[in-house]
GROMACS .gro file of C-alpha atoms in nm:
model
  409
    1MET     CA    1   0.006   0.001  -0.010
    2SER     CA    2   0.139   0.353  -0.094
    3GLN     CA    3   0.206   0.609   0.163
    4GLN     CA    4  -0.082   0.845   0.018
    5THR     CA    5  -0.334   0.520  -0.008
    6GLN     CA    6  -0.237   0.465   0.360
    7ARG     CA    7  -0.333   0.829   0.469
    8ARG     CA    8  -0.619   0.819   0.274
    9SER     CA    9  -0.769   0.528   0.436
   10THR     CA   10  -0.683   0.642   0.786
   11SER     CA   11  -0.867   1.010   0.747
   12GLN     CA   12  -1.204   0.815   0.571
   13GLY     CA   13  -1.483   0.881   0.820
   14ARG     CA   14  -1.290   1.077   1.062
   15ARG     CA   15  -1.475   1.415   1.149
   16VAL     CA   16  -1.253   1.705   1.128
   17VAL     CA   17  -1.427   2.037   1.283
   18VAL     CA   18  -1.306   2.393   1.250
   19ALA     CA   19  -1.456   2.668   1.488
   20GLY     CA   20  -1.380   2.983   1.294
   21ALA     CA   21  -1.425   3.079   0.934
   22GLY     CA   22  -1.180   3.338   0.877
   23MET     CA   23  -0.840   3.299   0.682
   24ALA     CA   24  -0.702   3.050   0.955
   25GLY     CA   25  -0.966   2.860   0.953
   26VAL     CA   26  -1.069   2.847   0.574
   27GLN     CA   27  -0.736   2.736   0.485
   28THR     CA   28  -0.712   2.461   0.725
   29ALA     CA   29  -1.024   2.297   0.564
   30VAL     CA   30  -0.897   2.382   0.228
   31ALA     CA   31  -0.532   2.211   0.320
   32LEU     CA   32  -0.692   1.919   0.438
   33ARG     CA   33  -0.865   1.845   0.129
   34GLU     CA   34  -0.538   1.970  -0.086
   35GLN     CA   35  -0.319   1.684   0.141
   36GLY     CA   36  -0.556   1.428   0.076
   37PHE     CA   37  -0.820   1.417   0.343
   38GLU     CA   38  -1.136   1.250   0.272
   39GLY     CA   39  -1.337   1.258   0.616
   40THR     CA   40  -1.565   1.509   0.701
   41VAL     CA   41  -1.477   1.881   0.716
   42THR     CA   42  -1.735   2.105   0.869
   43VAL     CA   43  -1.638   2.476   0.945
   44VAL     CA   44  -1.839   2.685   1.193
   45GLY     CA   45  -1.857   3.047   1.166
   46ALA     CA   46  -2.042   3.298   1.409
   47GLU     CA   47  -2.093   3.561   1.095
   48PRO     CA   48  -2.424   3.486   0.873
   49HIS     CA   49  -2.172   3.628   0.611
   50ALA     CA   50  -1.968   3.361   0.340
   51PRO     CA   51  -1.657   3.367   0.465
   52TYR     CA   52  -1.403   3.648   0.387
   53ASP     CA   53  -1.084   3.807   0.406
   54ARG     CA   54  -0.981   4.086   0.632
   55PRO     CA   55  -0.707   4.304   0.498
   56PRO     CA   56  -0.949   4.454   0.208
   57LEU     CA   57  -1.180   4.547   0.460
   58SER     CA   58  -0.956   4.867   0.561
   59LYS     CA   59  -0.885   4.925   0.198
   60ALA     CA   60  -1.120   4.834  -0.106
   61VAL     CA   61  -1.428   4.770   0.118
   62LEU     CA   62  -1.405   5.065   0.338
   63LEU     CA   63  -1.380   5.318   0.039
   64GLY     CA   64  -1.677   5.109  -0.143
   65LYS     CA   65  -1.411   5.030  -0.430
   66ALA     CA   66  -1.587   4.657  -0.363
   67GLU     CA   67  -1.841   4.502  -0.183
   68GLY     CA   68  -1.669   4.231   0.003
   69SER     CA   69  -1.376   4.026   0.015
   70ALA     CA   70  -1.522   3.673  -0.001
   71PHE     CA   71  -1.262   3.415  -0.024
   72ASP     CA   72  -1.249   3.260  -0.392
   73VAL     CA   73  -1.313   2.885  -0.285
   74ASP     CA   74  -1.571   2.661  -0.408
   75PHE     CA   75  -1.653   2.493  -0.078
   76GLY     CA   76  -1.925   2.281  -0.219
   77ALA     CA   77  -1.673   2.127  -0.493
   78LEU     CA   78  -1.417   2.061  -0.240
   79GLY     CA   79  -1.682   1.890   0.007
   80ILE     CA   80  -1.658   2.121   0.282
   81ASP     CA   81  -1.965   2.206   0.487
   82LEU     CA   82  -2.016   2.538   0.608
   83GLU     CA   83  -2.217   2.623   0.944
   84LEU     CA   84  -2.229   3.026   0.936
   85GLY     CA   85  -2.423   3.235   1.211
   86ARG     CA   86  -2.343   2.953   1.456
   87GLU     CA   87  -2.140   3.128   1.712
   88ALA     CA   88  -1.892   2.854   1.929
   89LEU     CA   89  -2.003   2.868   2.291
   90GLY     CA   90  -1.774   2.553   2.449
   91VAL     CA   91  -1.582   2.285   2.404
   92ARG     CA   92  -1.635   1.957   2.589
   93PRO     CA   93  -1.312   1.731   2.497
   94GLY     CA   94  -1.406   1.458   2.680
   95ASP     CA   95  -1.736   1.423   2.486
   96HIS     CA   96  -1.549   1.519   2.177
   97GLU     CA   97  -1.775   1.794   2.110
   98LEU     CA   98  -1.802   2.143   1.980
   99ASP     CA   99  -2.110   2.350   2.188
  100THR     CA  100  -2.261   2.622   1.945
  101VAL     CA  101  -2.563   2.855   1.982
  102ALA     CA  102  -2.755   2.582   1.713
  103GLY     CA  103  -2.676   2.280   1.938
  104PRO     CA  104  -2.341   2.054   1.987
  105VAL     CA  105  -2.129   1.951   1.696
  106PRO     CA  106  -1.963   1.612   1.740
  107TYR     CA  107  -1.593   1.592   1.645
  108ASP     CA  108  -1.294   1.332   1.591
  109VAL     CA  109  -1.049   1.613   1.557
  110LEU     CA  110  -1.118   1.997   1.634
  111VAL     CA  111  -0.931   2.318   1.494
  112LEU     CA  112  -0.939   2.619   1.697
  113ALA     CA  113  -0.926   2.927   1.438
  114THR     CA  114  -1.140   3.186   1.596
  115GLY     CA  115  -0.889   3.485   1.565
  116ALA     CA  116  -0.896   3.789   1.742
  117GLU     CA  117  -1.141   4.044   1.872
  118PRO     CA  118  -1.071   4.433   1.887
  119ILE     CA  119  -1.011   4.547   2.218
  120ARG     CA  120  -1.307   4.836   2.304
  121LEU     CA  121  -1.258   5.146   2.451
  122PRO     CA  122  -1.352   5.177   2.805
  123GLY     CA  123  -1.687   5.406   2.850
  124ALA     CA  124  -1.748   5.435   2.521
  125GLU     CA  125  -2.006   5.103   2.469
  126GLY     CA  126  -2.325   5.281   2.335
  127VAL     CA  127  -2.208   5.587   2.247
  128PRO     CA  128  -2.342   5.686   1.909
  129GLY     CA  129  -2.081   5.723   1.634
  130VAL     CA  130  -1.808   5.484   1.766
  131HIS     CA  131  -1.696   5.225   1.561
  132LEU     CA  132  -1.451   4.937   1.529
  133LEU     CA  133  -1.339   4.817   1.216
  134ARG     CA  134  -1.297   4.441   1.230
  135THR     CA  135  -1.551   4.266   1.046
  136LEU     CA  136  -1.752   4.315   0.706
  137ASP     CA  137  -2.021   4.459   0.903
  138ASP     CA  138  -1.775   4.741   1.068
  139ALA     CA  139  -1.649   4.827   0.707
  140GLN     CA  140  -1.964   4.849   0.569
  141ALA     CA  141  -2.073   5.060   0.890
  142LEU     CA  142  -1.849   5.318   0.821
  143ARG     CA  143  -1.866   5.350   0.455
  144PRO     CA  144  -2.158   5.626   0.475
  145VAL     CA  145  -1.945   5.814   0.706
  146LEU     CA  146  -1.670   5.870   0.529
  147ALA     CA  147  -1.912   5.911   0.217
  148ARG     CA  148  -2.027   6.223   0.448
  149GLN     CA  149  -1.678   6.324   0.485
  150HIS     CA  150  -1.690   6.384   0.890
  151ASP     CA  151  -1.426   6.513   1.135
  152ILE     CA  152  -1.292   6.154   1.270
  153VAL     CA  153  -1.128   6.111   1.562
  154VAL     CA  154  -0.919   5.778   1.538
  155VAL     CA  155  -0.819   5.621   1.868
  156GLY     CA  156  -0.482   5.459   1.846
  157ALA     CA  157  -0.145   5.477   1.625
  158GLY     CA  158  -0.104   5.140   1.522
  159TRP     CA  159  -0.146   4.939   1.206
  160ILE     CA  160  -0.514   4.979   1.200
  161GLY     CA  161  -0.548   5.310   1.296
  162ALA     CA  162  -0.286   5.462   1.027
  163GLU     CA  163  -0.445   5.231   0.784
  164PHE     CA  164  -0.785   5.391   0.861
  165ALA     CA  165  -0.661   5.724   0.864
  166THR     CA  166  -0.536   5.672   0.546
  167ALA     CA  167  -0.881   5.597   0.366
  168ALA     CA  168  -1.018   5.860   0.586
  169ARG     CA  169  -0.810   6.122   0.436
  170GLU     CA  170  -0.835   5.987   0.090
  171ALA     CA  171  -1.185   6.003   0.113
  172GLY     CA  172  -1.178   6.361   0.190
  173CYS     CA  173  -1.221   6.325   0.591
  174ALA     CA  174  -1.029   6.563   0.844
  175VAL     CA  175  -0.880   6.293   1.070
  176THR     CA  176  -0.688   6.351   1.399
  177VAL     CA  177  -0.524   6.022   1.553
  178VAL     CA  178  -0.496   6.015   1.948
  179GLU     CA  179  -0.215   5.818   2.060
  180ALA     CA  180  -0.117   5.746   2.452
  181ALA     CA  181   0.231   5.650   2.377
  182ASP     CA  182   0.517   5.910   2.249
  183ARG     CA  183   0.510   5.791   1.889
  184PRO     CA  184   0.286   5.590   1.660
  185LEU     CA  185   0.365   5.148   1.619
  186ALA     CA  186   0.478   5.206   1.967
  187GLY     CA  187   0.368   4.834   2.082
  188ALA     CA  188   0.516   4.704   1.761
  189LEU     CA  189   0.822   4.857   1.679
  190PRO     CA  190   1.119   5.009   1.851
  191ALA     CA  191   1.145   5.416   1.864
  192GLU     CA  192   1.401   5.467   1.717
  193VAL     CA  193   1.250   5.310   1.405
  194THR     CA  194   0.915   5.437   1.447
  195ALA     CA  195   1.014   5.796   1.500
  196PRO     CA  196   1.032   5.888   1.124
  197MET     CA  197   0.683   5.735   1.103
  198ALA     CA  198   0.533   6.032   1.287
  199ALA     CA  199   0.624   6.259   0.982
  200TRP     CA  200   0.378   6.042   0.765
  201TYR     CA  201   0.070   6.169   0.955
  202ALA     CA  202   0.116   6.502   0.840
  203ASP     CA  203   0.246   6.492   0.534
  204SER     CA  204  -0.116   6.345   0.425
  205GLY     CA  205  -0.284   6.616   0.660
  206THR     CA  206  -0.362   6.393   0.950
  207GLU     CA  207  -0.337   6.549   1.305
  208LEU     CA  208  -0.155   6.326   1.490
  209ARG     CA  209  -0.153   6.375   1.902
  210THR     CA  210   0.085   6.132   2.092
  211HIS     CA  211   0.083   6.134   2.492
  212ALA     CA  212  -0.306   6.163   2.459
  213ARG     CA  213  -0.526   5.943   2.652
  214VAL     CA  214  -0.911   5.955   2.613
  215ALA     CA  215  -1.105   6.072   2.914
  216ARG     CA  216  -1.456   6.014   2.766
  217VAL     CA  217  -1.632   6.004   2.460
  218GLU     CA  218  -1.923   6.184   2.406
  219PRO     CA  219  -2.202   6.253   2.131
  220GLY     CA  220  -1.999   6.442   1.832
  221ALA     CA  221  -1.647   6.496   2.047
  222VAL     CA  222  -1.374   6.287   2.231
  223VAL     CA  223  -1.258   6.444   2.542
  224LEU     CA  224  -0.892   6.403   2.610
  225ASP     CA  225  -0.735   6.394   2.969
  226ASP     CA  226  -0.572   6.749   2.963
  227GLY     CA  227  -0.929   6.865   2.884
  228SER     CA  228  -0.894   6.918   2.541
  229ARG     CA  229  -1.206   6.869   2.344
  230LEU     CA  230  -1.207   6.707   1.975
  231PRO     CA  231  -1.475   6.752   1.747
  232ALA     CA  232  -1.583   6.398   1.620
  233GLY     CA  233  -1.880   6.313   1.372
  234ALA     CA  234  -1.731   5.968   1.429
  235VAL     CA  235  -1.475   5.805   1.667
  236VAL     CA  236  -1.292   5.488   1.522
  237VAL     CA  237  -1.108   5.253   1.762
  238GLY     CA  238  -0.802   5.098   1.741
  239ILE     CA  239  -0.601   5.009   2.037
  240GLY     CA  240  -0.541   4.631   1.965
  241ALA     CA  241  -0.696   4.321   1.962
  242ARG     CA  242  -0.716   3.987   2.196
  243PRO     CA  243  -0.752   3.621   2.104
  244ALA     CA  244  -1.110   3.540   2.087
  245THR     CA  245  -1.129   3.238   2.354
  246ALA     CA  246  -1.347   3.380   2.625
  247TRP     CA  247  -1.572   3.087   2.526
  248LEU     CA  248  -1.335   2.840   2.640
  249ALA     CA  249  -1.366   2.957   2.960
  250GLY     CA  250  -1.433   2.597   3.185
  251SER     CA  251  -1.286   2.347   2.865
  252GLY     CA  252  -0.975   2.255   3.026
  253ILE     CA  253  -0.775   2.375   2.701
  254GLU     CA  254  -0.498   2.584   2.869
  255LEU     CA  255  -0.459   2.930   2.788
  256GLY     CA  256  -0.175   3.157   2.804
  257ALA     CA  257  -0.092   3.499   2.929
  258HIS     CA  258  -0.264   3.695   2.650
  259ARG     CA  259  -0.573   3.473   2.715
  260GLU     CA  260  -0.470   3.283   2.380
  261VAL     CA  261  -0.491   2.894   2.332
  262VAL     CA  262  -0.113   2.746   2.406
  263ALA     CA  263  -0.010   2.523   2.113
  264ASP     CA  264   0.317   2.313   2.132
  265ASP     CA  265   0.548   2.320   1.815
  266HIS     CA  266   0.283   2.119   1.609
  267LEU     CA  267  -0.021   2.344   1.662
  268ARG     CA  268  -0.179   2.093   1.919
  269ALA     CA  269  -0.378   2.256   2.200
  270SER     CA  270  -0.328   2.064   2.534
  271SER     CA  271  -0.657   1.834   2.488
  272PRO     CA  272  -0.630   1.523   2.310
  273ASP     CA  273  -0.769   1.581   1.908
  274VAL     CA  274  -0.745   1.981   1.921
  275TYR     CA  275  -0.538   2.193   1.764
  276ALA     CA  276  -0.501   2.570   1.727
  277VAL     CA  277  -0.425   2.785   1.473
  278GLY     CA  278  -0.392   3.178   1.356
  279ASP     CA  279  -0.468   3.461   1.597
  280CYS     CA  280  -0.598   3.262   1.870
  281ALA     CA  281  -0.307   3.062   1.940
  282SER     CA  282   0.058   3.096   2.024
  283PHE     CA  283   0.346   2.859   1.959
  284PRO     CA  284   0.714   2.780   2.076
  285SER     CA  285   0.957   2.896   1.824
  286ALA     CA  286   1.308   2.723   1.838
  287ARG     CA  287   1.451   2.992   1.587
  288TYR     CA  288   1.381   3.223   1.802
  289GLY     CA  289   1.391   3.117   2.147
  290GLU     CA  290   1.068   3.226   2.271
  291ARG     CA  291   0.686   3.192   2.223
  292LEU     CA  292   0.530   3.369   1.982
  293LEU     CA  293   0.180   3.535   1.955
  294VAL     CA  294   0.118   3.659   1.586
  295HIS     CA  295  -0.167   3.866   1.469
  296HIS     CA  296  -0.076   3.897   1.116
  297TRP     CA  297  -0.247   3.724   0.800
  298ASP     CA  298   0.061   3.537   0.652
  299ASN     CA  299   0.049   3.344   0.998
  300ALA     CA  300  -0.302   3.246   0.942
  301LEU     CA  301  -0.211   3.134   0.592
  302GLN     CA  302   0.071   2.919   0.664
  303GLY     CA  303  -0.029   2.755   0.973
  304PRO     CA  304  -0.327   2.558   0.856
  305ARG     CA  305  -0.114   2.380   0.633
  306THR     CA  306   0.085   2.237   0.917
  307VAL     CA  307  -0.238   2.180   1.090
  308ALA     CA  308  -0.352   1.982   0.815
  309ALA     CA  309  -0.063   1.798   0.783
  310ASN     CA  310  -0.080   1.654   1.141
  311ILE     CA  311  -0.387   1.565   1.127
  312ILE     CA  312  -0.357   1.323   0.821
  313GLY     CA  313   0.000   1.225   0.854
  314ASP     CA  314   0.217   1.001   1.075
  315THR     CA  315   0.517   1.211   1.105
  316PRO     CA  316   0.444   1.528   1.289
  317ALA     CA  317   0.551   1.861   1.106
  318VAL     CA  318   0.676   2.142   1.343
  319TYR     CA  319   0.539   2.481   1.267
  320ASP     CA  320   0.828   2.772   1.323
  321PRO     CA  321   0.769   3.023   1.059
  322VAL     CA  322   0.950   3.347   0.988
  323PRO     CA  323   0.694   3.593   1.096
  324TYR     CA  324   0.579   3.847   0.777
  325PHE     CA  325   0.325   4.126   0.777
  326TRP     CA  326   0.243   4.414   0.552
  327SER     CA  327   0.059   4.756   0.570
  328GLU     CA  328  -0.025   5.016   0.320
  329GLN     CA  329  -0.029   5.357   0.502
  330PHE     CA  330  -0.014   5.713   0.378
  331GLY     CA  331   0.093   5.632   0.028
  332ARG     CA  332   0.397   5.374   0.146
  333PHE     CA  333   0.393   4.982   0.137
  334VAL     CA  334   0.548   4.883   0.463
  335GLN     CA  335   0.702   4.526   0.510
  336TYR     CA  336   0.788   4.335   0.810
  337VAL     CA  337   0.944   4.009   0.824
  338GLY     CA  338   1.112   3.846   1.137
  339HIS     CA  339   1.123   3.879   1.520
  340TYR     CA  340   1.333   4.175   1.587
  341PRO     CA  341   1.365   4.124   2.038
  342ALA     CA  342   1.608   3.845   1.922
  343ALA     CA  343   1.856   4.097   1.760
  344ASP     CA  344   2.158   4.279   1.955
  345THR     CA  345   2.218   4.487   1.621
  346LEU     CA  346   2.019   4.785   1.452
  347GLN     CA  347   2.146   4.895   1.112
  348TRP     CA  348   1.994   5.141   0.884
  349ARG     CA  349   1.974   5.111   0.527
  350GLY     CA  350   1.865   5.433   0.352
  351ASP     CA  351   1.755   5.755   0.503
  352PRO     CA  352   1.434   5.713   0.683
  353ALA     CA  353   1.322   6.093   0.582
  354GLY     CA  354   1.300   5.962   0.244
  355PRO     CA  355   1.024   5.761   0.033
  356ALA     CA  356   1.220   5.434   0.064
  357TRP     CA  357   1.458   5.294   0.339
  358SER     CA  358   1.523   4.968   0.536
  359VAL     CA  359   1.582   4.849   0.866
  360CYS     CA  360   1.784   4.549   0.918
  361TRP     CA  361   1.814   4.359   1.284
  362LEU     CA  362   2.106   4.133   1.350
  363GLY     CA  363   2.150   3.876   1.613
  364ALA     CA  364   2.491   3.699   1.666
  365GLY     CA  365   2.566   3.850   1.334
  366ARG     CA  366   2.279   3.668   1.136
  367LEU     CA  367   1.968   3.880   1.010
  368VAL     CA  368   1.679   3.803   1.211
  369ALA     CA  369   1.423   4.073   1.121
  370LEU     CA  370   1.376   4.360   0.868
  371LEU     CA  371   1.130   4.629   0.793
  372ALA     CA  372   1.130   4.776   0.435
  373VAL     CA  373   0.951   5.099   0.331
  374GLY     CA  374   0.891   5.082  -0.040
  375ARG     CA  375   1.210   4.878  -0.080
  376PRO     CA  376   1.009   4.497  -0.149
  377ARG     CA  377   1.324   4.368  -0.266
  378ASP     CA  378   1.532   4.408   0.036
  379LEU     CA  379   1.209   4.238   0.198
  380ALA     CA  380   1.215   3.950  -0.052
  381GLN     CA  381   1.578   3.844  -0.030
  382GLY     CA  382   1.579   3.939   0.373
  383ARG     CA  383   1.339   3.670   0.414
  384ARG     CA  384   1.536   3.438   0.258
  385LEU     CA  385   1.855   3.510   0.458
  386ILE     CA  386   1.654   3.478   0.752
  387GLU     CA  387   1.508   3.140   0.688
  388ALA     CA  388   1.897   3.029   0.594
  389GLY     CA  389   2.024   3.222   0.900
  390THR     CA  390   2.304   3.342   0.678
  391PRO     CA  391   2.602   3.565   0.874
  392MET     CA  392   2.583   3.893   0.726
  393ASP     CA  393   2.843   4.189   0.668
  394PRO     CA  394   2.712   4.489   0.872
  395LYS     CA  395   2.934   4.739   0.666
  396LEU     CA  396   2.797   4.624   0.322
  397LEU     CA  397   2.444   4.587   0.502
  398ALA     CA  398   2.451   4.937   0.520
  399ASP     CA  399   2.486   5.027   0.134
  400PRO     CA  400   2.119   5.075   0.062
  401ALA     CA  401   2.248   5.050  -0.323
  402ARG     CA  402   2.391   4.694  -0.241
  403PRO     CA  403   2.136   4.397  -0.288
  404LEU     CA  404   2.120   4.239   0.077
  405LYS     CA  405   2.206   3.930  -0.086
  406GLU     CA  406   2.557   4.046  -0.172
  407ALA     CA  407   2.605   4.189   0.185
  408THR     CA  408   2.652   3.859   0.347
  409LEU     CA  409   2.994   3.669   0.471
   0.00000   0.00000   0.00000
């Protein structure tokens, strides 16, 4: 019997249930079929919409250039059952059942892929005109706000705050971004790297207020803790996200310090026959020597292939990716790859006041992370060098005219 035949025979009759119909959940189901799984595959999603991709929500969908961003997947042809509008309420691992609002769903293997949920601004719940931007409904609710060219206050100068401010300025809105930290992207990148990005806001006509904390939100205004009162036809909150795992309380499945599912290097959760993937799960990285919680699209694309391989195969597949992320903001294409806290040296490539530059982080002489602004070739070459662990020459690396692949030892 061939290895492929053996794998098919062991998969027949097994029921895989995926909790979550976002990128990680859908890609897990697709990867199972692509890798030859012949059992039942069911994707359970809380939203009533056909499964969709999230990055376009802050761009084309928000600006009315697209009505939606549904995945180009023929679920019927792949034999993937969709159970939509069916929120997960809990898991009973001992019974191998997923509890939902429409009743229990039995499984042989369960994949947790419920993603992350936005952190809400305390005291702003129920105030008219306050918005989040995480779901298709959120984006569609914000489209008429942009069309009316309201004065908009964005709370939070992180990735989503910058992307929304970019779209709002393109729509002709007056935008003020308030950030409690001293700079944009304070929780994502070091101060010396993010400092040049503050000028991007002013260049686009966006007002950026740092060291600004929201005291309260009123209809039509945001009041800061220094007494400043900002007119706001709408308020968009982008202060971060946390794993959507509250529904796992009492299940016995281990959660970490950030309420994420604690997965092993095969993306298995602590309970038998349960896996976790995407924004809701952390995993140990041998490459970086620590546990990673990655809230980015590429992680939700790559992880499912490992999960599918481990559900189907006899040889466990290890998940240890080089994290990757991109953002389009204020006319710039920003890409980040790797994990900079593992570095001991930082090297600039190019002038951060210019339109295109990169930052390289080295650890023990090897590239461990790279941020590229308008330099996609640096990103592509850097990603391969990080994956290979190639020793680098810092002096050669500093020359932005020299390709990264020619800056090796």
